[in-house]
PDB file of C-alpha atoms in Angstrom:
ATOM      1  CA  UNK A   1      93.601 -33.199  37.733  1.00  0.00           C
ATOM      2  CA  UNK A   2      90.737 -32.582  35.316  1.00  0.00           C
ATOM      3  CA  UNK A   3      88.294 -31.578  38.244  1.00  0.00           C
ATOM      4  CA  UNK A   4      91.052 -29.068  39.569  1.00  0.00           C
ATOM      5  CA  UNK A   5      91.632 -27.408  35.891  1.00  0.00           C
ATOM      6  CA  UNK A   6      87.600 -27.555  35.183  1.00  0.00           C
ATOM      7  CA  UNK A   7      87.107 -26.262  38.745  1.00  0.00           C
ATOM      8  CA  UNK A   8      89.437 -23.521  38.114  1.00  0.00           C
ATOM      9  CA  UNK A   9      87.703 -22.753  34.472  1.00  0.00           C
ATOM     10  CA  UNK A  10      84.615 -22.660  36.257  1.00  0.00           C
ATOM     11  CA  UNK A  11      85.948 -20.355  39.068  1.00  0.00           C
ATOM     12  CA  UNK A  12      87.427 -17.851  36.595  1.00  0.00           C
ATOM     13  CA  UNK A  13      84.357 -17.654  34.284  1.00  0.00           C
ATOM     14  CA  UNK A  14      82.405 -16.950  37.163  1.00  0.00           C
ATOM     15  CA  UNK A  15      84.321 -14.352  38.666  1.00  0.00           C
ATOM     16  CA  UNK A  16      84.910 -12.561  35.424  1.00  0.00           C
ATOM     17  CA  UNK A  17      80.978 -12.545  34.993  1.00  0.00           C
ATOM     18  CA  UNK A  18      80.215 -10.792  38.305  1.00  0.00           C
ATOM     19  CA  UNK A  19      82.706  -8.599  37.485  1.00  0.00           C
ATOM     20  CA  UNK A  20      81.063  -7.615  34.249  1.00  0.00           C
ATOM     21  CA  UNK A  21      77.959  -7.472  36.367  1.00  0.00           C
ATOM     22  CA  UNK A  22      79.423  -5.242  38.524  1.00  0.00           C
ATOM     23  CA  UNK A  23      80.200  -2.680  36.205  1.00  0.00           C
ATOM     24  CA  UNK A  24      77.275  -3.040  34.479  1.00  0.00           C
ATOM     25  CA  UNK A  25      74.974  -2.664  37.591  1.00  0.00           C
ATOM     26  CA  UNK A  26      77.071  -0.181  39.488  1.00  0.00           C
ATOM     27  CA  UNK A  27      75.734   2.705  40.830  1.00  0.00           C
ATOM     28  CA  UNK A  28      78.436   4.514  40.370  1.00  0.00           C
ATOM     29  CA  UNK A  29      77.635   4.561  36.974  1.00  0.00           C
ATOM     30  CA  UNK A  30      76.283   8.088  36.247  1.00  0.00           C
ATOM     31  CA  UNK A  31      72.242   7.373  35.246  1.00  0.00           C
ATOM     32  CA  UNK A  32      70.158   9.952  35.680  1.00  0.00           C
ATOM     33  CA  UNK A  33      68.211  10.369  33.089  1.00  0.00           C
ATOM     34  CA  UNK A  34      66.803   6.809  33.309  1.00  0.00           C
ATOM     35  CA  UNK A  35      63.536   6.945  34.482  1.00  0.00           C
ATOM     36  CA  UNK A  36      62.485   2.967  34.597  1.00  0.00           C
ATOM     37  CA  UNK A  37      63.769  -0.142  33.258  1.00  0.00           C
ATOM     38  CA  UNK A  38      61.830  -3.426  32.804  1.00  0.00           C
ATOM     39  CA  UNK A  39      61.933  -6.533  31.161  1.00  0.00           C
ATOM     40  CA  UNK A  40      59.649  -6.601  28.349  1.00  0.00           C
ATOM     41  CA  UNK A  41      57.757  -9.809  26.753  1.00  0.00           C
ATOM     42  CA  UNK A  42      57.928  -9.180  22.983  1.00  0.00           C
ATOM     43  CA  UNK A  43      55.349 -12.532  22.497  1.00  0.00           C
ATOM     44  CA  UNK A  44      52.525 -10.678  24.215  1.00  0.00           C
ATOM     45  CA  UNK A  45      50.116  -9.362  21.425  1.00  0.00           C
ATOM     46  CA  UNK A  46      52.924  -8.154  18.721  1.00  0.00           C
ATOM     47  CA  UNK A  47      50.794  -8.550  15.537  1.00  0.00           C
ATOM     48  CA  UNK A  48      52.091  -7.320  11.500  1.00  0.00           C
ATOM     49  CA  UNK A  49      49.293  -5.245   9.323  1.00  0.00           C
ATOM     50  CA  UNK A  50      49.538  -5.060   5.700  1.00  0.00           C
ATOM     51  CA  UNK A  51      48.154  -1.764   3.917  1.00  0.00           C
ATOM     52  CA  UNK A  52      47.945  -0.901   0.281  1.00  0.00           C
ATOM     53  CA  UNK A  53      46.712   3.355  -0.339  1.00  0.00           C
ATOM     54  CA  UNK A  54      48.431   5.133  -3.093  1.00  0.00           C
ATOM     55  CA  UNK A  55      50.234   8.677  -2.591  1.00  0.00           C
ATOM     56  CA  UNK A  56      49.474  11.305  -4.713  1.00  0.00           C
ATOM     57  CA  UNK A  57      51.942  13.390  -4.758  1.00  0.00           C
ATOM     58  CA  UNK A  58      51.219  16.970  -7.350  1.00  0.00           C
ATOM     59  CA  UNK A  59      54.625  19.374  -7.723  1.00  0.00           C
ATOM     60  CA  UNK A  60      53.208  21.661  -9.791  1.00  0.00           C
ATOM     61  CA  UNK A  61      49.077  23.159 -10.888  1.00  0.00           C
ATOM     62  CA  UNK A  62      46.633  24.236  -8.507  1.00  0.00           C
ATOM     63  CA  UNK A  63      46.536  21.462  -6.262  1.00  0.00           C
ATOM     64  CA  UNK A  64      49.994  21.343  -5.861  1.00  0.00           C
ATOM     65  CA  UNK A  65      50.910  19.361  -2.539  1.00  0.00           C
ATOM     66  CA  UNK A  66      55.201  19.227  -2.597  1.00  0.00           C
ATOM     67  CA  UNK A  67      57.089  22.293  -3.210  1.00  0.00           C
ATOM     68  CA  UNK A  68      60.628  22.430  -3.479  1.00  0.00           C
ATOM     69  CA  UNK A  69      62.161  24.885  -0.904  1.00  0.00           C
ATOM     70  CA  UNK A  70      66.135  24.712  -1.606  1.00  0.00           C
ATOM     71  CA  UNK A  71      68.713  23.948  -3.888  1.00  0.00           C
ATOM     72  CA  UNK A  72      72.515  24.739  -4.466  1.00  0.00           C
ATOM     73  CA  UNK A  73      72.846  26.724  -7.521  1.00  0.00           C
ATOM     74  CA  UNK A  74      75.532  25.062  -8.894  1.00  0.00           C
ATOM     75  CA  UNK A  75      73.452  21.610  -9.007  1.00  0.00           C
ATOM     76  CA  UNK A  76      70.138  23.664 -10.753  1.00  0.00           C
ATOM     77  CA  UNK A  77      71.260  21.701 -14.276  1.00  0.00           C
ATOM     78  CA  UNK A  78      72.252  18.653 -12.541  1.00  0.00           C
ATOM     79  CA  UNK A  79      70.394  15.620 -14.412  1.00  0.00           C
ATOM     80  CA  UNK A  80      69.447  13.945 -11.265  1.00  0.00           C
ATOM     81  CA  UNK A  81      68.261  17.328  -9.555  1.00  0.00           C
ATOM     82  CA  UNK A  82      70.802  16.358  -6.998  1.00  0.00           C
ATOM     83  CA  UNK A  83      70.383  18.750  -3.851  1.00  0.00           C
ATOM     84  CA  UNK A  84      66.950  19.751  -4.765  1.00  0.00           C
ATOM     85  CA  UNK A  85      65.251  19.347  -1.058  1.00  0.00           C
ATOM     86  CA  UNK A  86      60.918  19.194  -1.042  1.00  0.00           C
ATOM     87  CA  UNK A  87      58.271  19.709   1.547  1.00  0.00           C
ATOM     88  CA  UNK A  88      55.224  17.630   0.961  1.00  0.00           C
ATOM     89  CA  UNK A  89      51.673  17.137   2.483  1.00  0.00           C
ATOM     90  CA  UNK A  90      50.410  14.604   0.157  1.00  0.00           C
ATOM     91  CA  UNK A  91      47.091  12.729   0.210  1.00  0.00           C
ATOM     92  CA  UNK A  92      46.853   9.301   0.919  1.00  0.00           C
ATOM     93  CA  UNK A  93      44.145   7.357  -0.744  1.00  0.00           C
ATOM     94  CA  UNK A  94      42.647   3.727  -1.429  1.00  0.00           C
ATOM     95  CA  UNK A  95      43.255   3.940  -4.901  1.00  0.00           C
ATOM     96  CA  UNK A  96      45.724   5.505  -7.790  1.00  0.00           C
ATOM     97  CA  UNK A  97      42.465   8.159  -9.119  1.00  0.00           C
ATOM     98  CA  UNK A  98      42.297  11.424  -7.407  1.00  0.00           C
ATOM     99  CA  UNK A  99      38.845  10.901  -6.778  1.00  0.00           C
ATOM    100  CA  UNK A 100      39.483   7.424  -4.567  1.00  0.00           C
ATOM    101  CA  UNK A 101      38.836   7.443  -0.942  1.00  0.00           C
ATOM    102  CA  UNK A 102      40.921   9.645   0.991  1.00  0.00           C
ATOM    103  CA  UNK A 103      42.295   7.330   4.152  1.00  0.00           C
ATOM    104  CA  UNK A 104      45.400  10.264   5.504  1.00  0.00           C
ATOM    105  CA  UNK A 105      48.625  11.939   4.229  1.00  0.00           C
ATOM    106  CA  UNK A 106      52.576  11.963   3.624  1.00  0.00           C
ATOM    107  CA  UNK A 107      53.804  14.044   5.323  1.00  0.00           C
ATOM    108  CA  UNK A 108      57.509  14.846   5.204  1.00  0.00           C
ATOM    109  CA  UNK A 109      60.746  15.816   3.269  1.00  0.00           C
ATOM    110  CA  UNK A 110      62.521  14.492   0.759  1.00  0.00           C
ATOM    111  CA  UNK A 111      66.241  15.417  -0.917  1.00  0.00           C
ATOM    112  CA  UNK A 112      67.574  14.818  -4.175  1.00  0.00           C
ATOM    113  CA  UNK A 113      70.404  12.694  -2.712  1.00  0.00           C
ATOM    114  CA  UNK A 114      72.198  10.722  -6.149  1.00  0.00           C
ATOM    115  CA  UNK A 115      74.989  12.447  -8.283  1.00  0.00           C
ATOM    116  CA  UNK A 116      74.596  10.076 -10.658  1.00  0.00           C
ATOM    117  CA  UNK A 117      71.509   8.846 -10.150  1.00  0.00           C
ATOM    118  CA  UNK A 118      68.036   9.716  -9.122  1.00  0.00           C
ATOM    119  CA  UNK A 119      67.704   8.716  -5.941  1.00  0.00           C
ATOM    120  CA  UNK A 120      66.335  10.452  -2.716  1.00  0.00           C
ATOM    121  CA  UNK A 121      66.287  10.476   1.297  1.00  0.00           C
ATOM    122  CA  UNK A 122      63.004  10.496   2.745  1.00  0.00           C
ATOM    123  CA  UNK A 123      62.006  11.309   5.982  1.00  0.00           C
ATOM    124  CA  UNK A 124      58.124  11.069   6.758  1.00  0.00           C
ATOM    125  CA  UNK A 125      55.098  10.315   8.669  1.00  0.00           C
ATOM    126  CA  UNK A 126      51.762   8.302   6.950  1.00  0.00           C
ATOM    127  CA  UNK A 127      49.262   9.949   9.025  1.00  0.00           C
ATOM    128  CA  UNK A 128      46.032   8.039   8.990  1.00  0.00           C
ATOM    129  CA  UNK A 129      42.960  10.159   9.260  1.00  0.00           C
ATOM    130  CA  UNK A 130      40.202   7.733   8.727  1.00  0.00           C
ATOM    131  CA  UNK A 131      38.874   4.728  10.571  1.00  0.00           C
ATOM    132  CA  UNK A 132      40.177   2.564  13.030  1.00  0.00           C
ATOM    133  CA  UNK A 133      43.651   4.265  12.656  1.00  0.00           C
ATOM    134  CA  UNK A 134      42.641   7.775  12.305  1.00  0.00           C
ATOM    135  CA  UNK A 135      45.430   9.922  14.286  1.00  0.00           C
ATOM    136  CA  UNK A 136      47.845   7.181  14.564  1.00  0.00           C
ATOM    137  CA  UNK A 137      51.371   7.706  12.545  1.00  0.00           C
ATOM    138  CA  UNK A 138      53.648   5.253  10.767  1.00  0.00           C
ATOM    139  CA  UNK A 139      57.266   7.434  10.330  1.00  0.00           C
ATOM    140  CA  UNK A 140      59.544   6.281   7.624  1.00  0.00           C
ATOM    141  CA  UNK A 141      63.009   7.087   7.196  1.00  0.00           C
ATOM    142  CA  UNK A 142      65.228   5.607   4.086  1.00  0.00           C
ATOM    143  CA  UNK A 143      66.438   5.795   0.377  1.00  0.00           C
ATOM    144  CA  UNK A 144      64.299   5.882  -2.454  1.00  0.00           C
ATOM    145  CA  UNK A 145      65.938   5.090  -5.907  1.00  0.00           C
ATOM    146  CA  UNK A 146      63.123   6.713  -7.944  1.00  0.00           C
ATOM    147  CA  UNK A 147      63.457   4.467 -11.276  1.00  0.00           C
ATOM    148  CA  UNK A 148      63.382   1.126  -9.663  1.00  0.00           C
ATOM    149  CA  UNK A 149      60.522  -0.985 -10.353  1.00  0.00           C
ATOM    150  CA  UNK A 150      59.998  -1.786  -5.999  1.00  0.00           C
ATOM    151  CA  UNK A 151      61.772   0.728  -3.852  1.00  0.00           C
ATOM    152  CA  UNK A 152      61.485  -0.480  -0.210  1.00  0.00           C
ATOM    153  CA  UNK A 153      62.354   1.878   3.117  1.00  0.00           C
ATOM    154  CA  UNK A 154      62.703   0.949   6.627  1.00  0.00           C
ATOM    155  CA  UNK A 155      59.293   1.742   9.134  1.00  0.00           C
ATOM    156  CA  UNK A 156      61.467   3.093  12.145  1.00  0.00           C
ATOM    157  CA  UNK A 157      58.493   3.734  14.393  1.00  0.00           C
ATOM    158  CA  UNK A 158      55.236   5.449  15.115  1.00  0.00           C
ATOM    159  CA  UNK A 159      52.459   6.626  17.177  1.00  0.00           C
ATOM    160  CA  UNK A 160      49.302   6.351  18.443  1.00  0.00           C
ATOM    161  CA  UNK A 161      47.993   2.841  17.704  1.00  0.00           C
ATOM    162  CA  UNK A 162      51.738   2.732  16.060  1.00  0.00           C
ATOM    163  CA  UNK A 163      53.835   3.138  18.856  1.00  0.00           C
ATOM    164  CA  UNK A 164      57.073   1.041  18.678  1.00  0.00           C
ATOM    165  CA  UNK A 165      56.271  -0.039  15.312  1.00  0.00           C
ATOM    166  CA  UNK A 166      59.029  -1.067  13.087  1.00  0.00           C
ATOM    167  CA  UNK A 167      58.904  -2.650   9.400  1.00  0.00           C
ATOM    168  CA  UNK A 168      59.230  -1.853   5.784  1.00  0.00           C
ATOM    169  CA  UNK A 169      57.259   0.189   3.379  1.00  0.00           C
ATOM    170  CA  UNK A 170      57.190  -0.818  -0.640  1.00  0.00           C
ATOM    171  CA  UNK A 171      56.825   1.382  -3.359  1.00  0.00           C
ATOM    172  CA  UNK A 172      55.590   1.199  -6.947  1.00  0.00           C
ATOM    173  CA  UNK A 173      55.599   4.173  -9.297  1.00  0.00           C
ATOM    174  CA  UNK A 174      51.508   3.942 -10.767  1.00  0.00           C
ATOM    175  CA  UNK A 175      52.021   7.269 -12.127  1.00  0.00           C
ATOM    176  CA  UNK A 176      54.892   9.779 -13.525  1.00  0.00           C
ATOM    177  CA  UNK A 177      54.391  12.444 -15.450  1.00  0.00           C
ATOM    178  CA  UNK A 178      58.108  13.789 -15.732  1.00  0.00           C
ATOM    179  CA  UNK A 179      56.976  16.892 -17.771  1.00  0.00           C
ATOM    180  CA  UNK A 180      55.544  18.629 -14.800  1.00  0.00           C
ATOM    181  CA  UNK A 181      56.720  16.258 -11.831  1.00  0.00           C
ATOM    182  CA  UNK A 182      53.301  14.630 -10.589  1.00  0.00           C
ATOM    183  CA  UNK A 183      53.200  11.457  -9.679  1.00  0.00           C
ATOM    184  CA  UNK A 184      51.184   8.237  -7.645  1.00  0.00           C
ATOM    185  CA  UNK A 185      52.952   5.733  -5.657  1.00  0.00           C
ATOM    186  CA  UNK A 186      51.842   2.358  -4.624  1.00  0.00           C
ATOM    187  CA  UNK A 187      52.570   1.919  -1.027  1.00  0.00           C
ATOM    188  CA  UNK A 188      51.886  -1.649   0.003  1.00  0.00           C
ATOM    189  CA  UNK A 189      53.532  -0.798   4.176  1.00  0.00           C
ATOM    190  CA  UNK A 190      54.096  -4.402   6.211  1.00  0.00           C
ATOM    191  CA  UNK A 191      54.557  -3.006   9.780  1.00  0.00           C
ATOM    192  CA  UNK A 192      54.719  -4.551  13.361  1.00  0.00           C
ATOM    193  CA  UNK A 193      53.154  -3.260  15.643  1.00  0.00           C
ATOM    194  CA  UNK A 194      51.099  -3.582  19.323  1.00  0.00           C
TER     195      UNK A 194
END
């Protein structure tokens, strides 16, 4: 009785698995678009880097790399500069002094996101331009609450020597100066990569 009710477990697992496999395999399913599909090993040569640079980012004087290119004018007294939206082509370098080694750039946007708190959206690419990863691209997408000590956003892929990367990026305010806007980040970035 208990091979006949095991038997009969067995058979119906088994037929509700092809039929899952059916549908799923089908080719009456409607995929044109997909040009291959492989298995992948993921334990090949998957290894994690760890940078530290420091972005520079100047709103305001004559080298003045972030500009702020909209906001709703019923937000323009707004505490946290909520809907304020900036461009920026920042410099990237190996230390928080403007002299320090230039290694790439941020490039990206950024949008006063809090109501009631400072706090932004950032989408952007760190663009190396020196060394081993000159022309490769780490892109970044996430929140950034600007008066927390550590601020950390999501690495949600790259190119170049990047490609497929994924990770997190850690910031550190070095540098405010809320007068006129300028400011230096410390970015330590822990991505995965190939």
């Amino acid at each position: 009785m208990a091979t006949s009710m095991f038997s009969s477990l067995f058979l119906l697992l088994f037929l509700c698995c092809a039929t899952n496999s059916t549908i799923v395999t089908s080719s009456e399913q409607s995929n044109d678009y997909l040009i291959s599909s492989h298995t992948v090993s993921y334990a090949a040569v998957e290894k994690q880097s760890h940078f530290r640079f420091y972005w520079h980012e100047w709103t305001s004087g004559p080298n003045q790399t972030a500009v702020s290119v909209a906001q709703a004018p019923e937000f323009k007294k707004s505490l946290t500069n909520f809907s304020d939206v900036f461009v920026f082509d920042d410099p990237l370098r190996t230390g928080p002094d403007e002299n320090s080694k230039l290694v790439g750039k941020a490039q990206g946007i950024h949008a006063a996101a809090g109501l009631y708190k400072i706090e932004l959206l950032v989408a952007m690419n760190f663009v190396f331009t020196y060394g081993e990863f000159n022309g490769s691209t780490i892109a970044v997408l996430g929140h950034n609450e600007v008066l927390s000590t550590v601020r950390e956003m999501p690495i949600v892929g790259g190119g170049g020597l990047f490609r497929f990367a994924r990770g997190y990026v850690q910031l550190r305010t070095d540098l405010f100066d809320p007068k006129i806007g300028n400011a230096v980040l410390e970015c330590n970035v822990f991505v995965n990569h190939y």
